Tab-separated table of C-alpha atoms in Angstrom:
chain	number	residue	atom	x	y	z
R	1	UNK	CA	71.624	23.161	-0.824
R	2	UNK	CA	75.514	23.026	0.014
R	3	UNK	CA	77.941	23.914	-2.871
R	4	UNK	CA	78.243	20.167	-4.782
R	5	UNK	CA	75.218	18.587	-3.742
R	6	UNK	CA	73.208	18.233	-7.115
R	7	UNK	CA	75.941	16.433	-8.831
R	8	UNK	CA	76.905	14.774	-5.547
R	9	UNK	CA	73.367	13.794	-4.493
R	10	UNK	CA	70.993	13.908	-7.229
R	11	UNK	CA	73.039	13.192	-10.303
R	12	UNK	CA	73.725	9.803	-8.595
R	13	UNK	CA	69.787	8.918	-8.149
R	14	UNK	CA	69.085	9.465	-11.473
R	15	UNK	CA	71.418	7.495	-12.602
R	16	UNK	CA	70.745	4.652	-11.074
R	17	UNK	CA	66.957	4.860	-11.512
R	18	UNK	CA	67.755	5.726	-15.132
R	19	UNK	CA	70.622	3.513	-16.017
R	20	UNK	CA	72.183	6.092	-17.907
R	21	UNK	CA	75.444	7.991	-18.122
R	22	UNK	CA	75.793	11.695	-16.799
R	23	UNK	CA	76.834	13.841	-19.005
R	24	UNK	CA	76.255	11.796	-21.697
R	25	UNK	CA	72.994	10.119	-21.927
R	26	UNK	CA	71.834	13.205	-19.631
R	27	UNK	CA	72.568	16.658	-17.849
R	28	UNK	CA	71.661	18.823	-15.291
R	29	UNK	CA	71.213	22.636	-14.745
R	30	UNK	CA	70.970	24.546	-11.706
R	31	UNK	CA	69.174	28.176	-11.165
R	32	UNK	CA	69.146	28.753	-7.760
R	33	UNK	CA	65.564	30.097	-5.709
R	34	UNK	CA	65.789	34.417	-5.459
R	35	UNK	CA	62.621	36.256	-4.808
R	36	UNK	CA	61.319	38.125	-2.317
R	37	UNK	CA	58.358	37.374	-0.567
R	38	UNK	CA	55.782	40.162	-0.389
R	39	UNK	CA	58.055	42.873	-2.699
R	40	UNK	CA	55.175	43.945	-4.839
R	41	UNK	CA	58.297	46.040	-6.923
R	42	UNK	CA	61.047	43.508	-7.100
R	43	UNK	CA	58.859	40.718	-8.455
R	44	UNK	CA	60.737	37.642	-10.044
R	45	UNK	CA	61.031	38.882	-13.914
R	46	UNK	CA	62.953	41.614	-11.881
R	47	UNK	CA	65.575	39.836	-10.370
R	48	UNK	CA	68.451	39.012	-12.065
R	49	UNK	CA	69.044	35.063	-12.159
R	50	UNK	CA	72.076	32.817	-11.466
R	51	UNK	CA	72.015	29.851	-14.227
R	52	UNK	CA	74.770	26.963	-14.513
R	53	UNK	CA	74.837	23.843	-16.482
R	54	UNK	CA	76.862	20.566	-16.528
R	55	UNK	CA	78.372	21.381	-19.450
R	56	UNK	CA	78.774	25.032	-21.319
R	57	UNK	CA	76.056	23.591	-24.177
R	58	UNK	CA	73.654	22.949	-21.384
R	59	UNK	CA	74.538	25.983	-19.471
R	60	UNK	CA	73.422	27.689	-22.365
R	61	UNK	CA	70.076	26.186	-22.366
R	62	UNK	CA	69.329	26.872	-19.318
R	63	UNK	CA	70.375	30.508	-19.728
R	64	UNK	CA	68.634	30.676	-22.807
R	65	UNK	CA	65.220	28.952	-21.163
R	66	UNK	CA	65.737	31.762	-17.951
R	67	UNK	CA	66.525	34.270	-20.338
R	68	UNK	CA	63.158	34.312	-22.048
R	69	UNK	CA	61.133	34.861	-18.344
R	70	UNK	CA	63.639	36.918	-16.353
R	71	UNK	CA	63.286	40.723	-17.607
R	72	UNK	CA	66.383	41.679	-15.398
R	73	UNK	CA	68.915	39.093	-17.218
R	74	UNK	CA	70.762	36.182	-16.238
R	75	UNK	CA	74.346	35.697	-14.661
R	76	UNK	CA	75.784	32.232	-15.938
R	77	UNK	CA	77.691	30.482	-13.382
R	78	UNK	CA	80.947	28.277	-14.347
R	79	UNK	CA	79.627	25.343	-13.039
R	80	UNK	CA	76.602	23.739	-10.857
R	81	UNK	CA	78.969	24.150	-7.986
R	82	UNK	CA	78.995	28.034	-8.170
R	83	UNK	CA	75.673	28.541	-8.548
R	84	UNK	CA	75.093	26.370	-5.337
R	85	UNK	CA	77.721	28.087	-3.568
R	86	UNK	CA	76.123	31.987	-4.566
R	87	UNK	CA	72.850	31.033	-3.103
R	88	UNK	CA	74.159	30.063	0.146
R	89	UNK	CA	76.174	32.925	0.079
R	90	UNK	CA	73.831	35.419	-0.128
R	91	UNK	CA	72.068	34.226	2.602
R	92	UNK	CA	74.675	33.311	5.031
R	93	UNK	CA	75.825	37.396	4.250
R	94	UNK	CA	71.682	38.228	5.381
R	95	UNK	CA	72.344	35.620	8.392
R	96	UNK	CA	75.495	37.039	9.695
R	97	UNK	CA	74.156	41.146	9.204
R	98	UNK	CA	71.158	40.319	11.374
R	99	UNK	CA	73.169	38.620	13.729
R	100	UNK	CA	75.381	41.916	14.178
R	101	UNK	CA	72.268	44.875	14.460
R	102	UNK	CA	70.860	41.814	17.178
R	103	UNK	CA	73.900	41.829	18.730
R	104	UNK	CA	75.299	45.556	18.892
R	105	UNK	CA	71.409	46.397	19.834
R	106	UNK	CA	71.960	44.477	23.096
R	107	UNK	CA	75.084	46.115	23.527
R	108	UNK	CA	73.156	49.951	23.125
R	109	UNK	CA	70.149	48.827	25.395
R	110	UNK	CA	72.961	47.716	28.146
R	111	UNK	CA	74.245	51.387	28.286
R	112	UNK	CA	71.005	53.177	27.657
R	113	UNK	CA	71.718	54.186	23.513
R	114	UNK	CA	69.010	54.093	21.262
R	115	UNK	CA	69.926	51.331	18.440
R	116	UNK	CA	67.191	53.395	16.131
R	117	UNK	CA	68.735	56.696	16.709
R	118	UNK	CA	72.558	54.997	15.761
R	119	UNK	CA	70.920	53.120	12.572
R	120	UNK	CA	69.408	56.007	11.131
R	121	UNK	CA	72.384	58.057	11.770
R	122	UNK	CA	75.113	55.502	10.494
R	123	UNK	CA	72.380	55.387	7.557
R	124	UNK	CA	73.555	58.986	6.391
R	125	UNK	CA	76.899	57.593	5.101
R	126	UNK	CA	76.119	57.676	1.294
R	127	UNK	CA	78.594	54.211	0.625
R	128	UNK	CA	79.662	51.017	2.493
R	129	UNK	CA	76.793	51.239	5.236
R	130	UNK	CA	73.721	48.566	5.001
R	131	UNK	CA	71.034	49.802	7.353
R	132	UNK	CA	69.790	46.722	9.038
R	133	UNK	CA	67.354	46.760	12.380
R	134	UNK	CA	66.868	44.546	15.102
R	135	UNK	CA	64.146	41.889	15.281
R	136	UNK	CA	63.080	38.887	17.788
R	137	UNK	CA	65.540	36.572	15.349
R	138	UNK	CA	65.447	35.235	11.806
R	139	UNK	CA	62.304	33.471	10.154
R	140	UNK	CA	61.248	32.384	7.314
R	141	UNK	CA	62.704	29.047	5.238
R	142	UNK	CA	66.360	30.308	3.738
R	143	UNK	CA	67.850	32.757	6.336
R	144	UNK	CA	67.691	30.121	9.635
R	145	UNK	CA	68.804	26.921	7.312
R	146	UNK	CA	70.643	27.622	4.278
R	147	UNK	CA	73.857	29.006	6.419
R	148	UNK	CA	73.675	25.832	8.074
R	149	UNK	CA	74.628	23.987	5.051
R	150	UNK	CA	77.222	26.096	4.957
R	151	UNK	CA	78.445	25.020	8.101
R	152	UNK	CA	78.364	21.675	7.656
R	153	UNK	CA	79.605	21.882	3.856
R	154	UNK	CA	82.702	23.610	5.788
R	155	UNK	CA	83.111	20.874	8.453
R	156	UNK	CA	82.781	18.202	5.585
R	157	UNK	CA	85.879	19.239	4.252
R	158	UNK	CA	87.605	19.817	7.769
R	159	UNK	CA	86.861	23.490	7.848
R	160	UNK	CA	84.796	25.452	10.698
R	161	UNK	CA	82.774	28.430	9.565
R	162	UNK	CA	83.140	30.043	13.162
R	163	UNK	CA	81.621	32.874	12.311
R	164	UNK	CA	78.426	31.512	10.558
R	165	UNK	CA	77.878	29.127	13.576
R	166	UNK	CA	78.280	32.372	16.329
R	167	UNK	CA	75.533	33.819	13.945
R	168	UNK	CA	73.691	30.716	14.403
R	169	UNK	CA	74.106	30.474	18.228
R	170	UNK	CA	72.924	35.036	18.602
R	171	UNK	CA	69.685	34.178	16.588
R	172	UNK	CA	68.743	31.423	18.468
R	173	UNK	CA	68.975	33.123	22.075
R	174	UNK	CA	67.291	36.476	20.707
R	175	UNK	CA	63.724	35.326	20.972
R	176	UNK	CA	64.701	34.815	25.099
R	177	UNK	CA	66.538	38.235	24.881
R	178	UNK	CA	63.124	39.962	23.847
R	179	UNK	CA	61.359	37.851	25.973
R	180	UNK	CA	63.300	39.129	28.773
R	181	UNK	CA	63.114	42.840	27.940
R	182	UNK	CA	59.141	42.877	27.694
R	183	UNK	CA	58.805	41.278	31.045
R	184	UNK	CA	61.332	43.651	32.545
R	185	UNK	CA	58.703	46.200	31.303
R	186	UNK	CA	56.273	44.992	33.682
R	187	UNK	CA	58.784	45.912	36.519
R	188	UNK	CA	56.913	43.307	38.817
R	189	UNK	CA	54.042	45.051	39.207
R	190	UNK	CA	52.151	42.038	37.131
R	191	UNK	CA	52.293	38.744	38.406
R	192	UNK	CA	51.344	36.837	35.558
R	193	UNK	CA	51.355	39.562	32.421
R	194	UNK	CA	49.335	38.567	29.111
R	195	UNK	CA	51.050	39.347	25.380
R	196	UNK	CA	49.216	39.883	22.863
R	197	UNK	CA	51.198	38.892	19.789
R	198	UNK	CA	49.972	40.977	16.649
R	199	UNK	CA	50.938	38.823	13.452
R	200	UNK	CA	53.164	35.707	13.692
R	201	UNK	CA	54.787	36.133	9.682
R	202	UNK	CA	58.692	36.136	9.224
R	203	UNK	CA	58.041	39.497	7.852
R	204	UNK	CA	55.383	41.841	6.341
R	205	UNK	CA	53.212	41.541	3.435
R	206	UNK	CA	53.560	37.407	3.623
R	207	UNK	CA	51.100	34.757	5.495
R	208	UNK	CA	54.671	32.477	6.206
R	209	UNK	CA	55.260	31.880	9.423
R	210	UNK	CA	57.924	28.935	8.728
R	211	UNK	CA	60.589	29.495	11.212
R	212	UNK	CA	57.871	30.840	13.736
R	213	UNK	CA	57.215	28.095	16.330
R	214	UNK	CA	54.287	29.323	18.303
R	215	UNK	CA	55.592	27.471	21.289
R	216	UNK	CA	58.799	29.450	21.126
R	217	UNK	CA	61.272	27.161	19.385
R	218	UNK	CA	62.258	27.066	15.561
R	219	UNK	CA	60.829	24.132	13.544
R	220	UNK	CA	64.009	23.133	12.260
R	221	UNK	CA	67.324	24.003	13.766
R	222	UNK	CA	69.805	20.542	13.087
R	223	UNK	CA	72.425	19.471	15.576
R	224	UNK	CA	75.611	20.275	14.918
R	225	UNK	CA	77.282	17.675	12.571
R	226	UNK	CA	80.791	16.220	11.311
R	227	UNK	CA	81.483	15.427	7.527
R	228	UNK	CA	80.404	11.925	8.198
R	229	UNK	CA	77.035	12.757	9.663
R	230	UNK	CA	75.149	13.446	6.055
């Protein structure tokens, strides 16, 4: 969700269905979604969790309830609006990193470098350098929406988040960039070449293939949108 939207959204459905006060007659707390589909190591008693609370009595509660299943430990947000904003975060940073290795590999294929051969090498330098490689797009549920709230959180508040929309705009044309490539293979020797497509997951290890439009086009990619679009 975008950074405010449980106390923006939800807190004002339950009150009215409820007649009763926030934060007085009730409260929320907010953990936001991390595991990692397929990771038979990192499994979700392993991964540290982000808790938050409307109040630092409740946040405790929750971080007390999370505390007792996560085996990692908890981080406890300062507010609902934090722990919204992390999760977007970290997946707008996954967005914008596949967007670059898509990007720069496009670049390398133009003048004839292997991408492979540059990953593994820039992959030698023991700090800073996150080894990413380059795929037909993004998949799966979180990494082609949740940097879209982002984007429209920003434009909400009559901010752009160029960056995070250029991200947007390179995964969405890199399904026709590998397209292109494997029919350039061909060389025009086949008139009408067959693909066959082994497994149509997001990634390995998982049966999801959200994000994986068999005819070619993402199941959900929104228009873009002004604050006064929601």
């Amino acid at each position: 969700v975008y950074p405010g939207a449980t106390e923006e959204i939800c807190v004002p459905v339950l009150e009215r269905a409820s007649k009763k006060i926030y934060n007085k007659d009730f409260f929320c707390g907010y953990s936001p979604e991390r595991i990692n589909p397929g990771d038979k190591e990192r499994r979700l008693p392993n991964i540290k969790k982000i808790t938050s609370g409307s109040t630092p009595d409740v946040a405790q509660i929750v971080d007390d309830l999370y505390g007792q299943i996560i085996v990692a430990g908890t981080h406890k947000a300062t507010s609902i609006a934090v722990a919204e904003a992390a999760k977007v975060i970290e997946n707008t940073q996954r967005d914008i990193n596949i967007a670059l290795i898509n990007e720069f590999t496009q670049l390398c294929s133009a003048t004839g470098i292997n991408v492979q051969e540059v990953i593994d090498a820039a992959s030698s330098k023991p700090y800073g350098f996150m080894p990413f490689r380059p795929g037909v797009g993004i998949g799966g549920h979180c990494i082609p929406v949740d940097p879209l709230y982002l984007t429209w959180w920003a434009r909400k508040g009559g901010q752009v988040a160029s960056l995070v929309e250029r991200s947007d705009e390179i995964a969405n044309k890199m399904p026709i960039y590998v397209a292109e490539r494997a029919l350039a293979l061909t060389k025009g020797s086949i008139g009408t070449p067959k693909v066959l497509i082994l497994g149509v997951a997001y990634k390995p290890g998982v049966g999801d293939v959200r994000g994986q439009d068999l005819e070619g086009r993402q199941w959900y990619r929104p228009p873009k949108r002004t604050g006064d679009d929601f």
